[in-house]
XYZ file of C-alpha atoms in Angstrom:
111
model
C 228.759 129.688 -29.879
C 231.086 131.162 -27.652
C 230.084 132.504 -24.205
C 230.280 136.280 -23.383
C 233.390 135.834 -20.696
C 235.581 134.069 -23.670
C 234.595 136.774 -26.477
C 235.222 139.566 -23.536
C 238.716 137.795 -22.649
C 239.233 137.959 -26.810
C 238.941 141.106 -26.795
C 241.053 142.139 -24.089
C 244.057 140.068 -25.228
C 243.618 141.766 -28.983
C 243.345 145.136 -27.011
C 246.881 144.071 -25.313
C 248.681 143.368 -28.477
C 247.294 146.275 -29.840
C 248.516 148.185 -27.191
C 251.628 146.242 -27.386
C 252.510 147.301 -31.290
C 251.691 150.401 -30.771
C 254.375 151.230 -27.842
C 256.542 149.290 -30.180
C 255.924 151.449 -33.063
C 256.120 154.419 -31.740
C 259.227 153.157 -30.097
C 260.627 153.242 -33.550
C 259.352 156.077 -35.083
C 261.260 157.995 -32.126
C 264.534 156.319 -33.346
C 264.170 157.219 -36.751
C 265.561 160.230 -38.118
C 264.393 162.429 -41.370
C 266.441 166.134 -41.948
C 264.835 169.216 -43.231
C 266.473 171.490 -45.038
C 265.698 175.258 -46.611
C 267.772 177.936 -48.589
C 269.782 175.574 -50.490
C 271.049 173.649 -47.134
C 272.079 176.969 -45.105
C 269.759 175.538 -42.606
C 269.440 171.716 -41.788
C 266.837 170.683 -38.939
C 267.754 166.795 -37.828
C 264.006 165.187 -36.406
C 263.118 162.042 -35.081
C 259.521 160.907 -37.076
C 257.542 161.623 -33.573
C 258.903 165.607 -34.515
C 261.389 165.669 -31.881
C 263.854 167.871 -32.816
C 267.456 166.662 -32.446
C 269.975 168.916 -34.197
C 269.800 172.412 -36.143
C 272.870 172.894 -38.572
C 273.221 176.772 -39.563
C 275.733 177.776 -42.373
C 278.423 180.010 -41.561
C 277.623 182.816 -43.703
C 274.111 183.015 -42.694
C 275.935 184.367 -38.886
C 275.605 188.073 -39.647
C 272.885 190.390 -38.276
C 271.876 191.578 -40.977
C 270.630 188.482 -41.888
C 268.968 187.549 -39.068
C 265.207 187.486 -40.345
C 266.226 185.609 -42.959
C 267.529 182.914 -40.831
C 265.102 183.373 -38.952
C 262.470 182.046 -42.239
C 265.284 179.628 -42.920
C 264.891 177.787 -39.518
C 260.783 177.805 -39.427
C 260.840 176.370 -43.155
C 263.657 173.527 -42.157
C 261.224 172.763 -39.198
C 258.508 172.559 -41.332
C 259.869 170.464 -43.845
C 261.161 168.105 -41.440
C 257.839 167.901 -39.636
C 256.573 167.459 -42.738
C 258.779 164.076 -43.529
C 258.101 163.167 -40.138
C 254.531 162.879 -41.168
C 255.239 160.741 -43.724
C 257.238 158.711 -42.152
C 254.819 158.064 -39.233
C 252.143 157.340 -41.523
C 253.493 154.996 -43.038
C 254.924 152.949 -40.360
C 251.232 153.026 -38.499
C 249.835 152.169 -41.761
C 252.027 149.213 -41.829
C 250.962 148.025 -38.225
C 247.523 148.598 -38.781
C 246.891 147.374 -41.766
C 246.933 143.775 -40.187
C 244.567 144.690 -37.498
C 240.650 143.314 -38.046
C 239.575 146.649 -37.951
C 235.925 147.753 -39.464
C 236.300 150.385 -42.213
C 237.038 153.636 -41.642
C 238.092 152.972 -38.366
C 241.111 155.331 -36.950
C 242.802 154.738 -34.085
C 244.257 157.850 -32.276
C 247.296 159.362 -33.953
C-alpha cells in the first residue's frame, strides 16, 4: 500500500498537469476565432472562443440615422450569436481535455 506522502505527492503532480492543460487550453480557445452575424450579414462580430471580441464589420447602407436602432439590434444579436459559437466552441475543446482526466462522475471543474 502506498504511504500518505507518495499518494499526497500523486496528487499534486496530477493537480500540476491539470493545471498545466488547462492554461494550455485556454491558450487556444483565445486563438480561435468564430464570427457572428445578424440581418443577412449587415453586421459581422469577429470573437475569439474565450468571447473576446476582435472585429465588428457594419454594412454600408446600414450608416444612416435613421437606422440607427436597428443597427443598434443588429450589433447585440451578432454579439450574441458569436458568444453563442464561442460557447460551443469552448465546450467542446474542455470536453476534449477533460474527458481523459480520472475524474468521479459528475464532477465539473470551474468554467
Amino acid at each position: 500500500m502506498k504511504s500518505i506522502e507518495d499518494m499526497m505527492k500523486a496528487a499534486q503532480e496530477a493537480a500540476a498537469t491539470v493545471q498545466a492543460q488547462m492554461q494550455e487550453a485556454q491558450a487556444k480557445l483565445d486563438a480561435v476565432e468564430v464570427e457572428g452575424v445578424s440581418g443577412g450579414g449587415l453586421v459581422k462580430v469577429l470573437a475569439s472562443a474565450k468571447g473576446r471580441i476582435k472585429s465588428i464589420s457594419i454594412d454600408d447602407s446600414l450608416m444612416l440615422m435613421s437606422e440607427k436602432q436597428m443597427l443598434e439590434d443588429l450589433l447585440a444579436a451578432a454579439f450574441n450569436d458569436a458568444r453563442e459559437k464561442a460557447d460551443v466552441v469552448s465546450n467542446d475543446e474542455m470536453g476534449r481535455m477533460t474527458s481523459s482526466l480520472p475524474l468521479p462522475p459528475g464532477f465539473k471543474l470551474p468554467f
